[in-house]
PDB file of C-alpha atoms in Angstrom:
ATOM      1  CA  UNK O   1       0.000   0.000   0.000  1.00 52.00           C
ATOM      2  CA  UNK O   2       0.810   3.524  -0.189  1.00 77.00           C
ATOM      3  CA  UNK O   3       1.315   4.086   3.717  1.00 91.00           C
ATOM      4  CA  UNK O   4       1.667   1.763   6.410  1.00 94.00           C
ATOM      5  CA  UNK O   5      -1.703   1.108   7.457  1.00 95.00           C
ATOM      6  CA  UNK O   6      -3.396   0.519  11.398  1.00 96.00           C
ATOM      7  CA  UNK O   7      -6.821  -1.132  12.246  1.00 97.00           C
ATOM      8  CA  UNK O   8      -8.691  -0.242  14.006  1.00 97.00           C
ATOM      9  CA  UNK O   9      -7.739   3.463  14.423  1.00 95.00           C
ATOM     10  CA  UNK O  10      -9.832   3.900  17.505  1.00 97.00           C
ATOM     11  CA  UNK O  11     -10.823   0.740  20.200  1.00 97.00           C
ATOM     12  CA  UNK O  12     -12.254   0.759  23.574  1.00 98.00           C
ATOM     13  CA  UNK O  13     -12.470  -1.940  25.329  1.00 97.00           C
ATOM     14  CA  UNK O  14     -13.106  -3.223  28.813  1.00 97.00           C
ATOM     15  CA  UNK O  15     -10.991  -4.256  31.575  1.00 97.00           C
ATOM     16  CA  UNK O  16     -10.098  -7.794  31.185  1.00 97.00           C
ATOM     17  CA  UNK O  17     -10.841  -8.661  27.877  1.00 98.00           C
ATOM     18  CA  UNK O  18      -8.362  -9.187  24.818  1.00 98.00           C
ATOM     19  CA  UNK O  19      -7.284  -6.679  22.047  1.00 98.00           C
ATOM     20  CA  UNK O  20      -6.072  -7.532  18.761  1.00 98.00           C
ATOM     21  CA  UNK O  21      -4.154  -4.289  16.684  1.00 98.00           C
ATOM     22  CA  UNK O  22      -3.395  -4.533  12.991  1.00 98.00           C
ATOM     23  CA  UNK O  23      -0.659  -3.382  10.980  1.00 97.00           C
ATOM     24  CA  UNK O  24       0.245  -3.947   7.476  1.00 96.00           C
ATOM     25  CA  UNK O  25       3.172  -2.087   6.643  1.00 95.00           C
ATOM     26  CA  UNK O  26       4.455  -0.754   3.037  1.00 93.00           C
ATOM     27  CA  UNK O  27       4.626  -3.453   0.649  1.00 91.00           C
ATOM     28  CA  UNK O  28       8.801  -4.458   0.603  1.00 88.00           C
ATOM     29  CA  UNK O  29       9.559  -3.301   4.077  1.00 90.00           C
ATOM     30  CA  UNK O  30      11.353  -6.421   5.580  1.00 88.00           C
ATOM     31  CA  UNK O  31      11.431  -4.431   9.146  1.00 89.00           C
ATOM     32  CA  UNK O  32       8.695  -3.618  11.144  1.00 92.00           C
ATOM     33  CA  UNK O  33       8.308  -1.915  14.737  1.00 93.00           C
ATOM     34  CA  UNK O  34       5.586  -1.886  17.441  1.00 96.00           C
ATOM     35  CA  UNK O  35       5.771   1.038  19.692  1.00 96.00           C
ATOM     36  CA  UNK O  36       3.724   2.779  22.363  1.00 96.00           C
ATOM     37  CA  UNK O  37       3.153   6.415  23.546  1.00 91.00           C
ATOM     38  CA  UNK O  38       1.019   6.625  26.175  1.00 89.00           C
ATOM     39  CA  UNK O  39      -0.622  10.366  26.827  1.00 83.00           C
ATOM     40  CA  UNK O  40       1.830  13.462  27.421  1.00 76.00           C
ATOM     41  CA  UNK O  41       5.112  10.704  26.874  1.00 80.00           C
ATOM     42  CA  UNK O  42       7.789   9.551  24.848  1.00 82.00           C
ATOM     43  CA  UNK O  43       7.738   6.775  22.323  1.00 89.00           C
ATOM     44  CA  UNK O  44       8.186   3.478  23.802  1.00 92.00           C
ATOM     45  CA  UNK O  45       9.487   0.828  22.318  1.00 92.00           C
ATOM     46  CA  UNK O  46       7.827  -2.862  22.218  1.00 95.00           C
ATOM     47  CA  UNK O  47       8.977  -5.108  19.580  1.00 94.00           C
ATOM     48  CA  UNK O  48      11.159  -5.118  16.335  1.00 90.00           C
ATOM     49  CA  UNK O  49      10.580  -8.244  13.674  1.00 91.00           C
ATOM     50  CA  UNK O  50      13.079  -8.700  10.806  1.00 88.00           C
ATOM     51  CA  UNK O  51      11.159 -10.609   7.991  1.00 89.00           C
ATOM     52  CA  UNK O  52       8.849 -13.254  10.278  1.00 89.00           C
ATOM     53  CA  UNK O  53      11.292 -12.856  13.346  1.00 89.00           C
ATOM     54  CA  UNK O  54      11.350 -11.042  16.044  1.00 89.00           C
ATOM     55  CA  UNK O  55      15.287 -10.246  16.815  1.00 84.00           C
ATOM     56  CA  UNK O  56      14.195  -7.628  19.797  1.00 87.00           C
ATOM     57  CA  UNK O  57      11.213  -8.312  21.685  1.00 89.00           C
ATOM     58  CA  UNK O  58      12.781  -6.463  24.890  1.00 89.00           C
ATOM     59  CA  UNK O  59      10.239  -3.659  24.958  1.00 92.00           C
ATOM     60  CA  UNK O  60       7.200  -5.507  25.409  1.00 95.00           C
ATOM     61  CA  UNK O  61       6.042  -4.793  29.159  1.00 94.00           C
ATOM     62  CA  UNK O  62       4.692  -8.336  29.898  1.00 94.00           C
ATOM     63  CA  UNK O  63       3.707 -11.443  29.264  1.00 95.00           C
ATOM     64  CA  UNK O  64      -0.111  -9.892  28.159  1.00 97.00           C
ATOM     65  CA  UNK O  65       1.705  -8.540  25.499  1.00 97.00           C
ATOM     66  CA  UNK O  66       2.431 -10.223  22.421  1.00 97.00           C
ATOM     67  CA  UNK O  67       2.862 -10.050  18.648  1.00 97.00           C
ATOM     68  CA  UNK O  68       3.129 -12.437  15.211  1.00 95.00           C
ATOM     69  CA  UNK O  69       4.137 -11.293  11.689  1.00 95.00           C
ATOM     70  CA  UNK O  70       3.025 -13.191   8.672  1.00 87.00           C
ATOM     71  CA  UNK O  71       6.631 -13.349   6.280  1.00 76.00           C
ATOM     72  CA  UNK O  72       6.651  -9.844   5.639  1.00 78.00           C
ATOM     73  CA  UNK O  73       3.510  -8.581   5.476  1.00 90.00           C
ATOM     74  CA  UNK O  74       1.066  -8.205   8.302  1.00 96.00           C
ATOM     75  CA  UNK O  75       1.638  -7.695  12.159  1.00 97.00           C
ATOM     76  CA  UNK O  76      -1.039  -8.237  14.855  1.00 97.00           C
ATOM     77  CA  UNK O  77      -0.147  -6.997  18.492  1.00 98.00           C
ATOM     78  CA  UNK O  78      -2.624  -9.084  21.020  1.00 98.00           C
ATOM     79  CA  UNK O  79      -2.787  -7.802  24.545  1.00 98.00           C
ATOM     80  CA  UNK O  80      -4.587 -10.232  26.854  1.00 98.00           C
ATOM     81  CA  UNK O  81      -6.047  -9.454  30.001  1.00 98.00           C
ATOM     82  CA  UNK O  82      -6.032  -5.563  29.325  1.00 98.00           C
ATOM     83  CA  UNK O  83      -5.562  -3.227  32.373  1.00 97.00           C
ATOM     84  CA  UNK O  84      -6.319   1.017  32.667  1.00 96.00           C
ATOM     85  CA  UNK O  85      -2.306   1.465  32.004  1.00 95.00           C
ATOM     86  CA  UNK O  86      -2.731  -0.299  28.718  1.00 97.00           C
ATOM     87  CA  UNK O  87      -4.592   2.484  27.196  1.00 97.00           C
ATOM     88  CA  UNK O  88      -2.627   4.432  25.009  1.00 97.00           C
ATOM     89  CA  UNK O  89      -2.048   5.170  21.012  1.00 96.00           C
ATOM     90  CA  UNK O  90      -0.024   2.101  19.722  1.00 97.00           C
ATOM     91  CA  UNK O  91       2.110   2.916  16.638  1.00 96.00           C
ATOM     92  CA  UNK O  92       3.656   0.293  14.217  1.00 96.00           C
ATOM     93  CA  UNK O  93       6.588   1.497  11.561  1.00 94.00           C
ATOM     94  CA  UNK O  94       8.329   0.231   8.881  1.00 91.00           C
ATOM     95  CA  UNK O  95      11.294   0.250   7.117  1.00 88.00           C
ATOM     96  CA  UNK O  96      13.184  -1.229   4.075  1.00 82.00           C
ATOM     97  CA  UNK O  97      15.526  -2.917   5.916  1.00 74.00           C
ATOM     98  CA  UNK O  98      16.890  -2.518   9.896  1.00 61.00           C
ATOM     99  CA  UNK O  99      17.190   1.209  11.068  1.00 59.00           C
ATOM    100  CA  UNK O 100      20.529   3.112  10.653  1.00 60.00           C
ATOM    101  CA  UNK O 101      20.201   4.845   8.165  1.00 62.00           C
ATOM    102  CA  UNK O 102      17.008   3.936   6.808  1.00 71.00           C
ATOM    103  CA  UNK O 103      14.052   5.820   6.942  1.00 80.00           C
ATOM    104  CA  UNK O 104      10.745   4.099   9.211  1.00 87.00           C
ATOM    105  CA  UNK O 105       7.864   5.135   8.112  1.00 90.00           C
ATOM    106  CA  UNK O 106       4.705   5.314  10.703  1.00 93.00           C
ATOM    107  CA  UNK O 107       1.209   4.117  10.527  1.00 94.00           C
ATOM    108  CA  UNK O 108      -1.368   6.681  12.209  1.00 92.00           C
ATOM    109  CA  UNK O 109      -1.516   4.691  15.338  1.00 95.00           C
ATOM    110  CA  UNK O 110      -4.295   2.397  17.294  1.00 97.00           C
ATOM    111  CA  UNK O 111      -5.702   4.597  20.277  1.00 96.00           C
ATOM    112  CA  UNK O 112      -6.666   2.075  22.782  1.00 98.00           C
ATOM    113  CA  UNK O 113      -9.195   3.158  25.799  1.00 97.00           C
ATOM    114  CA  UNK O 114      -9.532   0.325  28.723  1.00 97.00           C
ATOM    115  CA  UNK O 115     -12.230   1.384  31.077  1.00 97.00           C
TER     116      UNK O 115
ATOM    117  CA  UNK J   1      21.804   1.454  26.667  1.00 82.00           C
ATOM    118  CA  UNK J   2      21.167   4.070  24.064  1.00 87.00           C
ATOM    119  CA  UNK J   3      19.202   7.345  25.009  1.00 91.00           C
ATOM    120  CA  UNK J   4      18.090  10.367  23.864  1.00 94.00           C
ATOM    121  CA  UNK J   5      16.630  13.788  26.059  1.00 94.00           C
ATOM    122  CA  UNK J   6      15.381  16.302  24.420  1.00 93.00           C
ATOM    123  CA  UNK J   7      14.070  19.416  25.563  1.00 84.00           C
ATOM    124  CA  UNK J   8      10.713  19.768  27.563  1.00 83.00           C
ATOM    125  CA  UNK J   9       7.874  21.993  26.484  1.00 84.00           C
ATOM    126  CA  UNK J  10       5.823  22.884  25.307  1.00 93.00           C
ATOM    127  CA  UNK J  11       7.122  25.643  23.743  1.00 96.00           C
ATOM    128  CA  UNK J  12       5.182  28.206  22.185  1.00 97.00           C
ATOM    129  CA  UNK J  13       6.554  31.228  20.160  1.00 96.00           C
ATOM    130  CA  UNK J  14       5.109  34.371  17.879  1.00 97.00           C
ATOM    131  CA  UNK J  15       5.398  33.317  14.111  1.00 97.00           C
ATOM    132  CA  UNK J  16       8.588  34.514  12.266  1.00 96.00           C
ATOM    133  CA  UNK J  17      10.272  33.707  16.015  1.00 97.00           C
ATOM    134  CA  UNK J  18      13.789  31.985  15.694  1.00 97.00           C
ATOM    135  CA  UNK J  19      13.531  28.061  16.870  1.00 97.00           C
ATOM    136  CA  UNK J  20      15.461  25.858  18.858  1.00 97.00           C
ATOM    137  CA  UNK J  21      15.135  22.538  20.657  1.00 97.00           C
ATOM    138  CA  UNK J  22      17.747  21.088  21.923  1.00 97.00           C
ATOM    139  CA  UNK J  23      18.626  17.074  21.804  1.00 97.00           C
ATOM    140  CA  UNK J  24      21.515  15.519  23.552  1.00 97.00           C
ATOM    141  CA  UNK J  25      21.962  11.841  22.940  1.00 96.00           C
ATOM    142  CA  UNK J  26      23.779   8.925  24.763  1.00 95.00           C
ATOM    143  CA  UNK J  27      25.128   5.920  22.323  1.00 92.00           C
ATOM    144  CA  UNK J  28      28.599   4.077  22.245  1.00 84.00           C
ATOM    145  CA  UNK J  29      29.683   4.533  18.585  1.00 83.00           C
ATOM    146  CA  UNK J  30      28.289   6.651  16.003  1.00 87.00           C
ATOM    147  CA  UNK J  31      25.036   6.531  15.627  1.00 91.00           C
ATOM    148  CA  UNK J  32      22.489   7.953  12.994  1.00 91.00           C
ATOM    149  CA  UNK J  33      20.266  10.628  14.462  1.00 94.00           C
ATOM    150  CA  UNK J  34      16.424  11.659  13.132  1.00 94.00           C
ATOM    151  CA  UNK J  35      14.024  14.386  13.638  1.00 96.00           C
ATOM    152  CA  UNK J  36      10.711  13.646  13.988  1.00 95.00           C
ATOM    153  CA  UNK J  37       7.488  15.549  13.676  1.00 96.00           C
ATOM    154  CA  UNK J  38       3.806  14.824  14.466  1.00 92.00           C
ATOM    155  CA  UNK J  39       1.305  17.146  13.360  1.00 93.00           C
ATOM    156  CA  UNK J  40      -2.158  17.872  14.998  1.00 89.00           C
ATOM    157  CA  UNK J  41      -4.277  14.500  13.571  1.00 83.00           C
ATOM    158  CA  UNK J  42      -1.752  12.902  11.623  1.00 85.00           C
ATOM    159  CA  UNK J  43       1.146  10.255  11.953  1.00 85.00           C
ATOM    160  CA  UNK J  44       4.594  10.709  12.972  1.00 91.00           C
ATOM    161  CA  UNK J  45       6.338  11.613   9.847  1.00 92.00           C
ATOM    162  CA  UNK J  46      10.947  12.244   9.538  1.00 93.00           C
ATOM    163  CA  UNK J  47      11.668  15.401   9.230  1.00 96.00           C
ATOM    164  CA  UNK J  48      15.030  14.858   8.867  1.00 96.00           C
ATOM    165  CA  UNK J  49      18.516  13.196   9.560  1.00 94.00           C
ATOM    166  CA  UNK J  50      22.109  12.674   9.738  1.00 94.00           C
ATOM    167  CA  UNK J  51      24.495   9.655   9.324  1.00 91.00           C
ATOM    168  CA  UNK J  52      27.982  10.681  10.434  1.00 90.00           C
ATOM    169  CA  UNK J  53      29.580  13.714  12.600  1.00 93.00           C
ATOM    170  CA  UNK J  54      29.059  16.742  11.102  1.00 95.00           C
ATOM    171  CA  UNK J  55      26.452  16.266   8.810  1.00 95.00           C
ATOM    172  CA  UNK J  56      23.733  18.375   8.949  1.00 97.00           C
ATOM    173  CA  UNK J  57      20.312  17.645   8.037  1.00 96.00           C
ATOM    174  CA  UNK J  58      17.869  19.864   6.999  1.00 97.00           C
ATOM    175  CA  UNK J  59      14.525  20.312   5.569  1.00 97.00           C
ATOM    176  CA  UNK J  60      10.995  22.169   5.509  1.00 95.00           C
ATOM    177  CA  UNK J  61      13.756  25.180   6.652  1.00 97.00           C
ATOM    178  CA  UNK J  62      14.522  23.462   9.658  1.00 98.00           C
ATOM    179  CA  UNK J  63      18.062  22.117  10.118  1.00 98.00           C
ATOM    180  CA  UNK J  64      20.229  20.556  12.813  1.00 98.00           C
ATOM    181  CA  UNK J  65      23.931  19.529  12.983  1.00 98.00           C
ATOM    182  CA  UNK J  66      25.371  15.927  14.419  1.00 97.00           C
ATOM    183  CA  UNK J  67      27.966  17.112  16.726  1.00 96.00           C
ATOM    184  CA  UNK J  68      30.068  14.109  18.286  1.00 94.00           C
ATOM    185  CA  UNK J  69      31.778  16.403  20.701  1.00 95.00           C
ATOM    186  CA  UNK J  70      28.647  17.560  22.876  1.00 96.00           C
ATOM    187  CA  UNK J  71      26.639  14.712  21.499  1.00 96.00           C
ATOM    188  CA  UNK J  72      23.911  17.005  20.370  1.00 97.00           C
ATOM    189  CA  UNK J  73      21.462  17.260  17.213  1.00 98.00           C
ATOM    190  CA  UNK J  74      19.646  20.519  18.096  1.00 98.00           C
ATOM    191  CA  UNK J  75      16.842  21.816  15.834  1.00 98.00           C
ATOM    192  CA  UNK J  76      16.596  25.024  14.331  1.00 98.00           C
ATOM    193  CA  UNK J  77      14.368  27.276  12.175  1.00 98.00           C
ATOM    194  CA  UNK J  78      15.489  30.648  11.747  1.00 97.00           C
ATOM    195  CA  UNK J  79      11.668  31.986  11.297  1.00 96.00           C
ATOM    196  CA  UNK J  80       8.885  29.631  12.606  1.00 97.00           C
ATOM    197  CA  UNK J  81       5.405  29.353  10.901  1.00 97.00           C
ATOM    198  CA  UNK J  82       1.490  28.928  12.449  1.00 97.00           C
ATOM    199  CA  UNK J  83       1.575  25.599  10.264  1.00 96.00           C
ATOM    200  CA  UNK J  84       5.333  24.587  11.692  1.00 97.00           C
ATOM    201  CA  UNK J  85       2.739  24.026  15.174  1.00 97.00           C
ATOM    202  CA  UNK J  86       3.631  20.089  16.154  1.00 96.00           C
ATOM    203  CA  UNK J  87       5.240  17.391  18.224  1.00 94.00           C
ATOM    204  CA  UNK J  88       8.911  17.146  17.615  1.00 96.00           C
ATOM    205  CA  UNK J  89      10.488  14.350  18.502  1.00 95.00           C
ATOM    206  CA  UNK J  90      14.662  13.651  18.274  1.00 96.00           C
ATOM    207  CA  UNK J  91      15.562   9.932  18.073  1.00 93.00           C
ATOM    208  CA  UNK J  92      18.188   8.004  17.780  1.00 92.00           C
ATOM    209  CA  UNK J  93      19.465   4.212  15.698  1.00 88.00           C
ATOM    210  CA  UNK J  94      22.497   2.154  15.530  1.00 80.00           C
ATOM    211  CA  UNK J  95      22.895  -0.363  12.736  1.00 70.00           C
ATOM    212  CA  UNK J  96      19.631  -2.599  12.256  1.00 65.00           C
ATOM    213  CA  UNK J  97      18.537  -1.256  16.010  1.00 70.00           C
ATOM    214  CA  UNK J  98      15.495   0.354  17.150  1.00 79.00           C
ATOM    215  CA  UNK J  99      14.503   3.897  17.199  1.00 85.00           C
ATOM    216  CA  UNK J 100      15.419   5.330  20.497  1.00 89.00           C
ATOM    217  CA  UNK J 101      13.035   8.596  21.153  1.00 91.00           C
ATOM    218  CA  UNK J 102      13.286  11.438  23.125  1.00 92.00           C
ATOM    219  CA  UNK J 103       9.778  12.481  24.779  1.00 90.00           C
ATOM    220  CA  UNK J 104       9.212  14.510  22.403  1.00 93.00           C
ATOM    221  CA  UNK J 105       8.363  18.540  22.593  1.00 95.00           C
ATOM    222  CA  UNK J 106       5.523  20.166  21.835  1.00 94.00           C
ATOM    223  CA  UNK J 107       5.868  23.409  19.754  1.00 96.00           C
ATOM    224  CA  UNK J 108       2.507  25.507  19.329  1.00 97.00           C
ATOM    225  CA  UNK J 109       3.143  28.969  17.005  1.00 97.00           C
ATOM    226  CA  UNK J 110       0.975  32.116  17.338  1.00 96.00           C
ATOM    227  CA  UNK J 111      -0.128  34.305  14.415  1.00 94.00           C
TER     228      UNK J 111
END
């Protein structure tokens, strides 16, 4: 696609239950990022997959957390069990190949409400 | 591990106002260093960046220099406008490793 792309853009959900976020990132881009940036902070990183892989996983906050890329084409982030500090806008990127120099392009981020 | 801090906002400044914000970083090495920017409703897009010591990036009239020996990438405009109103965010990368973000300032311009 033209832009990496996010689904849903908007999801509230209730304490306890499961969430499912979608990314599918440019068509090409072998590396692909989860991050998080919860209101008024930084960008946090969760998880970084190379191809199907996932090389750095150290970000995710817990076991709740987790995330599975199809070859190199879609990403789903599941959070089980989802708790108030959850909420926050989760952003996926993408880039050609791993970061250095390359250029990561951003979906428009998942907001994610748990009430 | 890797860091980057970046100045806290938000910042807000008359249009035509001279810009800075200032990033420092922390990284062993050399690594490549990014501006970020997030306008109101939309994703986070690069602004711009810079490989190697020295280099400076620029774009949209914005610029900032990689200097190795105060490990800093500040950002400058030299005449801000309404529409240059955002999140800017500095960041950080070494070889195939994540982006490492500052936390990012907000910068609001008045006509």
């Amino acid at each position: 696609g033209a832009g990496v792309s996010q689904s849903p853009s908007n999801k509230v959900t209730e304490k306890g239950k499961d969430v499912e976020l979608r990314c599918d990132p440019i068509s090409g881009h072998t590396a692909l990022y989860w991050y998080r940036q919860r209101l008024g902070q930084g960008l946090e990183f969760l998880i970084y997959f190379q191809g199907n892989s996932a090389p750095d996983k150290s970000g995710l906050p817990s076991d709740r957390f987790s995330a599975e890329r199809t070859g190199e084409s879609v990403s789903t982030l599941t959070i089980q069990r989802t708790q108030q500090e959850d909420s926050a806008v989760y952003l996926c990127a993408s880039s050609f190949s791993g970061l250095g120099t390359t250029e990561a392009f951003f979906g428009q981020g998942t907001r994610l409400t748990v009430v | 591990g890797n860091s980057v801090t970046q100045m806290e906002g938000p910042v807000t400044l008359s249009e035509e106002a001279f810009l800075t914000i200032n990033c420092t970083y922390t990284a062993t090495g050399y690594p490549s260093l990014f501006w970020y920017v997030q306008y109101p409703g939309e994703g986070l897009q690069l602004l711009l960046k810079a490989t190697k010591a020295d280099d400076k990036g620029s774009n949209k009239g914005f610029e900032a220099t990689y200097r190795k020996e105060t490990t800093s990438f500040h950002l400058e405009k030299g005449s801000v406008q309404v529409s240059d109103s955002a999140v800017y965010f500095c960041a950080l990368s070494q070889g195939a490793q994540k982006l490492v973000f500052g936390q990012g300032t907000r910068l609001t311009i008045n006509p």
